[in-house]
């Protein structure tokens, strides 16, 4: 049987979808994306460990890689080209405010505002926190088992942070997603939970624990993990820690084709910045949407296929029955 076919024009698209996954900072291992097997995934249900950040706007890629000619002969003439430097940047605006989008749009640590203890002294990045409660065995990424008395502390709609106690360790902290790099030992036992990405919204509470509205980004709690309530998030202009994540951007065309950009390693390269988008066409006193602006520097990886150093993989999945 013969198949109908057509000559595909340049893709017609509306928006860009963004996904991020944590780089293992200790092992310096980014997250692999195989477009041949995973390229057709449901945009609302990305494969693990990718986290959907929804639609983004003003997505722009910029190559800063430089080439130079190699000269030979008399008089000298160009023989070939070599690549002198590798550099690529990505910029965009996030259309949602979440723990992860705020962190990605911030150049340094992104912290959780732990619920404060009664009578605690005020502090810019959160007062002394209320005591953490111990997570029980049987917990999963979507259910946190607690003693009955501990579960009664929380209510549906609470936001929680879940990670281990800080015990004086240095280096990357936060399991399994690194939230900070500690250069010298600290004294705050709650510091790991202040910077952890293992946060979620509580949907239900019963005598056995908490049911979460979304899976914990770090998966099932590690042994010895504890839980605290949080009231929001805070970040700081300055600091020496750089956020680093693997990123995937998907553009879907009107004919079903897809363009995918996979950056194995992206580091945030600017401080926090917001953009105001007028909603009613009036720039003077009208309604505005406040978006988060992110700008990232791509770091190279070595492709084991041929040992070349690369910054980004651009894949194209043609529309069904389109000429290639």
C-alpha positions as semicolon CSV with decimal commas, in nm:
position;residue;x (nm);y (nm);z (nm)
1;X;0,000;0,000;0,000
2;X;0,118;0,354;-0,076
3;X;0,117;0,621;0,194
4;X;0,004;0,977;0,143
5;X;0,281;1,227;0,201
6;X;0,331;1,603;0,199
7;X;0,611;1,855;0,184
8;X;0,634;2,007;0,531
9;X;0,681;2,384;0,564
10;X;0,869;2,540;0,855
11;X;0,692;2,448;1,181
12;X;0,413;2,676;1,300
13;X;0,422;2,691;1,679
14;X;0,263;2,877;1,969
15;X;0,467;2,833;2,284
16;X;0,767;2,655;2,437
17;X;0,741;2,399;2,715
18;X;1,022;2,378;2,974
19;X;1,143;2,081;3,182
20;X;1,431;2,060;3,427
21;X;1,602;1,772;3,609
22;X;1,866;1,783;3,884
23;X;2,232;1,731;3,803
24;X;2,415;1,508;4,052
25;X;2,654;1,775;4,174
26;X;2,875;1,537;4,373
27;X;2,932;1,298;4,080
28;X;2,893;1,576;3,817
29;X;2,643;1,358;3,633
30;X;2,376;1,531;3,420
31;X;2,043;1,376;3,320
32;X;2,030;1,193;2,987
33;X;1,748;1,251;2,741
34;X;1,713;1,009;2,448
35;X;1,498;1,170;2,180
36;X;1,475;0,841;1,988
37;X;1,293;0,670;2,277
38;X;1,150;0,956;2,480
39;X;1,091;1,233;2,225
40;X;0,720;1,163;2,186
41;X;0,636;1,177;2,557
42;X;0,308;1,323;2,687
43;X;0,391;1,689;2,753
44;X;0,182;1,681;3,072
45;X;0,361;1,370;3,204
46;X;0,734;1,393;3,139
47;X;0,955;1,089;3,204
48;X;1,129;1,080;3,542
49;X;1,323;1,266;3,670
50;X;1,215;1,558;3,449
51;X;0,997;1,819;3,623
52;X;0,756;2,023;3,414
53;X;0,772;2,398;3,464
54;X;0,490;2,465;3,221
55;X;0,499;2,715;2,939
56;X;0,780;2,968;2,909
57;X;0,799;3,282;2,696
58;X;1,075;3,480;2,526
59;X;1,277;3,161;2,486
60;X;1,602;3,250;2,313
61;X;1,923;3,062;2,239
62;X;2,253;3,235;2,178
63;X;2,574;3,072;2,063
64;X;2,896;3,234;2,180
65;X;3,128;2,967;2,043
66;X;3,420;3,107;1,846
67;X;3,606;2,961;1,551
68;X;3,938;3,063;1,398
69;X;4,113;2,979;1,071
70;X;4,440;2,787;1,056
71;X;4,670;2,957;0,804
72;X;4,939;2,792;0,594
73;X;5,158;2,872;0,294
74;X;5,329;3,185;0,163
75;X;5,141;3,409;0,147
76;X;4,935;3,258;0,428
77;X;4,588;3,141;0,342
78;X;4,320;2,963;0,546
79;X;4,361;2,585;0,539
80;X;4,083;2,486;0,775
81;X;3,886;2,606;1,075
82;X;3,919;2,513;1,438
83;X;3,682;2,575;1,725
84;X;3,858;2,796;1,976
85;X;3,593;2,821;2,249
86;X;3,258;2,667;2,338
87;X;2,985;2,889;2,477
88;X;2,606;2,896;2,465
89;X;2,343;3,085;2,659
90;X;1,969;3,042;2,709
91;X;1,725;3,307;2,827
92;X;1,352;3,285;2,898
93;X;1,071;3,398;3,124
94;X;0,888;3,157;3,353
95;X;0,511;3,207;3,360
96;X;0,470;3,048;3,703
97;X;0,618;3,109;4,048
98;X;0,722;2,788;4,222
99;X;1,009;2,671;4,437
100;X;1,196;2,550;4,129
101;X;1,129;2,844;3,896
102;X;1,240;3,088;4,168
103;X;1,558;2,885;4,224
104;X;1,634;2,867;3,853
105;X;1,595;3,244;3,822
106;X;1,829;3,303;4,117
107;X;2,206;3,292;4,106
108;X;2,260;3,141;4,450
109;X;2,095;2,931;4,722
110;X;1,718;2,924;4,725
111;X;1,577;2,874;5,072
112;X;1,257;2,760;5,239
113;X;1,095;2,981;5,502
114;X;1,053;2,722;5,777
115;X;0,759;2,778;6,010
116;X;0,906;2,956;6,311
117;X;0,913;2,842;6,672
118;X;0,703;3,034;6,922
119;X;0,884;3,349;7,036
120;X;1,177;3,304;6,798
121;X;1,393;3,605;6,715
122;X;1,341;3,748;6,368
123;X;1,592;3,682;6,088
124;X;1,605;3,790;5,722
125;X;1,608;3,434;5,591
126;X;1,374;3,287;5,850
127;X;1,363;3,272;6,228
128;X;1,451;2,970;6,439
129;X;1,223;2,695;6,313
130;X;0,967;2,491;6,501
131;X;1,096;2,145;6,587
132;X;1,103;1,892;6,303
133;X;0,904;1,568;6,325
134;X;1,046;1,228;6,237
135;X;0,926;1,050;5,923
136;X;0,813;0,690;5,982
137;X;0,888;0,383;5,773
138;X;0,648;0,310;5,489
139;X;0,667;0,660;5,345
140;X;0,663;0,710;4,968
141;X;0,704;1,001;4,728
142;X;0,334;1,089;4,772
143;X;0,264;0,979;5,131
144;X;0,460;1,073;5,443
145;X;0,399;0,836;5,734
146;X;0,399;1,010;6,073
147;X;0,308;0,936;6,432
148;X;-0,052;1,040;6,503
149;X;0,049;1,332;6,724
150;X;0,291;1,462;6,462
151;X;0,038;1,432;6,179
152;X;-0,211;1,641;6,382
153;X;0,027;1,940;6,361
154;X;-0,041;1,978;5,988
155;X;-0,354;2,060;5,791
156;X;-0,457;2,021;5,426
157;X;-0,304;2,306;5,231
158;X;0,017;2,306;5,435
159;X;0,352;2,314;5,257
160;X;0,623;2,087;5,392
161;X;0,998;2,041;5,352
162;X;1,146;1,698;5,409
163;X;1,516;1,611;5,446
164;X;1,776;1,497;5,696
165;X;1,923;1,695;5,987
166;X;2,234;1,901;5,926
167;X;2,517;1,745;6,127
168;X;2,816;1,965;6,047
169;X;2,902;1,824;5,703
170;X;3,062;2,039;5,434
171;X;3,025;2,022;5,056
172;X;2,698;1,976;4,869
173;X;2,393;1,926;5,094
174;X;2,038;1,821;5,015
175;X;1,929;1,471;4,913
176;X;1,910;1,376;4,635
177;X;1,899;1,732;4,490
178;X;2,181;1,959;4,607
179;X;2,045;2,285;4,742
180;X;2,368;2,448;4,860
181;X;2,742;2,405;4,901
182;X;2,866;2,445;5,260
183;X;3,223;2,571;5,283
184;X;3,258;2,562;5,662
185;X;3,058;2,383;5,929
186;X;2,736;2,550;6,047
187;X;2,536;2,517;6,369
188;X;2,177;2,520;6,235
189;X;2,040;2,164;6,258
190;X;1,761;2,263;6,015
191;X;1,992;2,404;5,745
192;X;1,945;2,113;5,500
193;X;1,566;2,153;5,522
194;X;1,609;2,526;5,467
195;X;1,771;2,463;5,127
196;X;1,617;2,130;5,023
197;X;1,414;2,095;4,705
198;X;1,214;1,812;4,864
199;X;0,901;2,023;4,919
200;X;0,535;1,956;4,846
201;X;0,178;2,063;4,919
202;X;-0,031;1,855;5,164
203;X;-0,367;1,749;5,022
204;X;-0,497;1,522;5,300
205;X;-0,419;1,449;5,662
206;X;-0,510;1,142;5,863
207;X;-0,386;0,974;6,178
208;X;-0,122;0,782;5,982
209;X;0,040;1,071;5,799
210;X;0,016;1,318;5,512
211;X;-0,098;1,262;5,153
212;X;0,077;1,499;4,914
213;X;-0,078;1,678;4,616
214;X;0,238;1,616;4,412
215;X;0,527;1,372;4,439
216;X;0,835;1,483;4,629
217;X;1,103;1,580;4,371
218;X;1,356;1,365;4,555
219;X;1,131;1,058;4,568
220;X;1,067;0,850;4,879
221;X;1,222;0,998;5,196
222;X;1,572;0,886;5,291
223;X;1,635;0,704;5,617
224;X;1,651;0,952;5,905
225;X;1,456;1,222;5,721
226;X;1,251;1,473;5,918
227;X;0,970;1,705;5,821
228;X;0,890;2,070;5,889
229;X;0,621;2,308;5,772
230;X;0,717;2,603;5,554
231;X;0,539;2,931;5,487
232;X;0,709;3,030;5,162
233;X;1,047;3,079;4,997
234;X;1,331;3,331;5,005
235;X;1,643;3,390;4,799
236;X;1,930;3,635;4,828
237;X;2,115;3,856;4,583
238;X;2,473;3,739;4,618
239;X;2,640;3,425;4,747
240;X;2,884;3,181;4,593
241;X;2,658;2,885;4,505
242;X;2,540;2,836;4,145
243;X;2,225;2,646;4,056
244;X;2,297;2,373;3,800
245;X;2,029;2,163;3,628
246;X;1,972;1,962;3,313
247;X;1,714;2,127;3,089
248;X;1,481;2,020;2,811
249;X;1,276;2,259;2,597
250;X;1,005;2,130;2,363
251;X;0,841;2,317;2,075
252;X;0,545;2,135;1,919
253;X;0,434;2,227;1,568
254;X;0,080;2,242;1,434
255;X;0,135;1,927;1,221
256;X;0,258;1,720;1,517
257;X;0,630;1,775;1,460
258;X;0,856;1,849;1,754
259;X;1,177;2,041;1,809
260;X;1,361;1,945;2,127
261;X;1,658;2,120;2,287
262;X;1,844;1,917;2,548
263;X;2,101;2,100;2,760
264;X;2,276;1,845;2,984
265;X;2,418;2,119;3,209
266;X;2,281;2,469;3,260
267;X;2,400;2,704;3,532
268;X;2,215;3,016;3,633
269;X;2,433;3,311;3,534
270;X;2,246;3,618;3,665
271;X;2,085;3,738;3,984
272;X;1,712;3,748;4,047
273;X;1,514;3,956;3,796
274;X;1,144;4,004;3,734
275;X;0,956;4,126;3,427
276;X;0,618;4,303;3,434
277;X;0,380;4,213;3,149
278;X;0,077;4,445;3,108
279;X;-0,248;4,246;3,092
280;X;-0,484;4,519;2,973
281;X;-0,266;4,706;2,725
282;X;-0,222;4,994;2,965
283;X;0,131;5,047;3,090
284;X;0,025;5,315;3,340
285;X;-0,142;5,173;3,648
286;X;-0,304;4,873;3,479
287;X;-0,290;4,509;3,571
288;X;0,047;4,340;3,522
289;X;0,171;3,982;3,535
290;X;0,504;3,951;3,715
291;X;0,721;3,682;3,553
292;X;1,059;3,543;3,651
293;X;1,345;3,598;3,409
294;X;1,607;3,327;3,379
295;X;1,940;3,342;3,201
296;X;2,165;3,038;3,183
297;X;2,513;2,941;3,071
298;X;2,550;2,597;2,911
299;X;2,841;2,387;3,038
300;X;2,998;2,116;2,819
301;X;2,972;1,740;2,849
302;X;3,171;1,473;2,669
303;X;2,958;1,258;2,441
304;X;3,066;0,892;2,479
305;X;2,962;0,825;2,119
306;X;3,273;0,994;1,979
307;X;3,426;1,185;2,276
308;X;3,330;1,524;2,138
309;X;3,254;1,805;2,385
310;X;2,903;1,943;2,335
311;X;2,674;2,199;2,496
312;X;2,332;2,113;2,354
313;X;2,150;1,847;2,152
314;X;1,886;1,977;1,910
315;X;1,649;1,704;1,788
316;X;1,372;1,723;1,530
317;X;1,089;1,471;1,508
318;X;0,910;1,521;1,173
319;X;0,533;1,535;1,140
320;X;0,366;1,205;1,045
321;X;0,399;1,139;0,668
322;X;0,606;1,452;0,609
323;X;0,886;1,439;0,357
324;X;1,229;1,428;0,516
